[in-house]
XYZ file of C-alpha atoms in Angstrom:
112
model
C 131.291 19.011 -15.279
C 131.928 15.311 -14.785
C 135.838 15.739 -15.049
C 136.527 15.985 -11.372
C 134.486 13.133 -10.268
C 136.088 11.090 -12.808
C 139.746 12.328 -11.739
C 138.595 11.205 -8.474
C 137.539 7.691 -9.001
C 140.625 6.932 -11.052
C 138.887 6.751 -14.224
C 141.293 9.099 -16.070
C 144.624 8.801 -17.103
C 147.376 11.740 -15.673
C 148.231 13.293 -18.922
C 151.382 15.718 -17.684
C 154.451 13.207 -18.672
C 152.780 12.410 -21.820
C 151.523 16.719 -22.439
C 155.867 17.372 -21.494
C 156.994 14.367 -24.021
C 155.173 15.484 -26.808
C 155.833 18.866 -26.619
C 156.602 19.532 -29.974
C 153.327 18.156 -31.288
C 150.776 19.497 -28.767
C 152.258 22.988 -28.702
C 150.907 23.136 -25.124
C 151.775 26.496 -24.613
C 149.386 28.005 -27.605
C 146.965 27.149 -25.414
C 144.682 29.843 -24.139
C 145.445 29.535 -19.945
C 142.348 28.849 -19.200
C 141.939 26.431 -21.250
C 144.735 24.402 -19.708
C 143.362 25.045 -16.116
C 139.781 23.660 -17.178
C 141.361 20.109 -17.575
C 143.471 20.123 -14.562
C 142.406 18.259 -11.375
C 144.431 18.982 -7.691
C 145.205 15.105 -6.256
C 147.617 14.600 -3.573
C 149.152 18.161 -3.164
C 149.294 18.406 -7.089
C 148.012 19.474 -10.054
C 147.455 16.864 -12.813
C 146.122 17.464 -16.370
C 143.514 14.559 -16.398
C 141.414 16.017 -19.377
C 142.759 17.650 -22.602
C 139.502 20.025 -23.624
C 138.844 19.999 -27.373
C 138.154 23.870 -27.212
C 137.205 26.758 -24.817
C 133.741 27.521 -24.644
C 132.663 29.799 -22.117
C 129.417 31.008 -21.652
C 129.304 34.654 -21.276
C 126.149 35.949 -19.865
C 124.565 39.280 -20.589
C 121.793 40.062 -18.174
C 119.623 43.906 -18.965
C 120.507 45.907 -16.229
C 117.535 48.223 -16.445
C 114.737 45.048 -16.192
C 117.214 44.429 -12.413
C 116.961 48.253 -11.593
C 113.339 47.933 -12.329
C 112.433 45.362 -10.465
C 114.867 45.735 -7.713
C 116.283 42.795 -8.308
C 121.212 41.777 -7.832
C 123.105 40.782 -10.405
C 122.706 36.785 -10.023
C 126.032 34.992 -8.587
C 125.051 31.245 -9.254
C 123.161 29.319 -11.415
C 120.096 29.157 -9.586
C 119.963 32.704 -9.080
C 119.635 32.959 -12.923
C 116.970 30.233 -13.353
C 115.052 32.350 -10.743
C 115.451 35.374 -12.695
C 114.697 33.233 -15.971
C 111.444 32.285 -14.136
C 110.398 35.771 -12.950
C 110.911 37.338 -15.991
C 109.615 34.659 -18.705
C 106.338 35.320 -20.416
C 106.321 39.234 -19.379
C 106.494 41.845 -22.246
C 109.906 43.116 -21.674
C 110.557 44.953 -24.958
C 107.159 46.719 -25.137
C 105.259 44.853 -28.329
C 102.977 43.392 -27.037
C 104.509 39.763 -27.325
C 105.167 37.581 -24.110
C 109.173 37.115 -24.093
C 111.303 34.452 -22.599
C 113.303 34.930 -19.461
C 116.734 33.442 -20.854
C 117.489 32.998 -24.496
C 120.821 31.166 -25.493
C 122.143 32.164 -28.887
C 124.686 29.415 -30.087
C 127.013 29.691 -32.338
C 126.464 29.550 -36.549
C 128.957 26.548 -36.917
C 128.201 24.562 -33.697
């Protein structure tokens, strides 16, 4: 995300006096939690809503257990971890038909 380095140049405006004077209209507290958190930044002992996100989405992986077991392989921690893993395991058979499959498939959503 570019949001912190942004907050840190000065190139965004703090948004908490205008987020507590509006109130009524933003309806701040709908707002899932983390949510909220993802736009905050921590300057000078305090945290300041820089960044108001237009919605929450978070990328949930799902990783097949039994291809890690087989191979011997953790659970991946960071992103590079999973690129390795996408490497290792793209173009292998891993269903069993026959067909080369891909080592990391995203799936986005209908309406995005």
């Amino acid at each position: 995300s570019h949001f912190p380095e942004a907050s840190a140049l000065g190139l965004a405006e703090t948004l908490n006096d205008r987020i507590r004077n509006s109130e009524a209209q933003l309806q701040w507290q709908d707002v899932l939690p983390q949510v909220q958190i993802m736009g905050q930044y921590r300057k000078d002992g305090q945290n300041n809503l820089d960044f108001l996100m237009f919605d929450g989405d978070f990328f949930v992986p799902i990783v097949r257990l039994d291809l890690l077991e087989r191979h011997n392989m953790p659970l991946p921690n960071t992103w590079e971890e999973v690129i390795n893993l996408a490497r290792f395991f793209h173009g292998r058979d891993l269903n069993d038909d026959g067909v080369p499959d891909y080592g990391l498939c995203h799936f986005p959503r209908a309406d995005a």
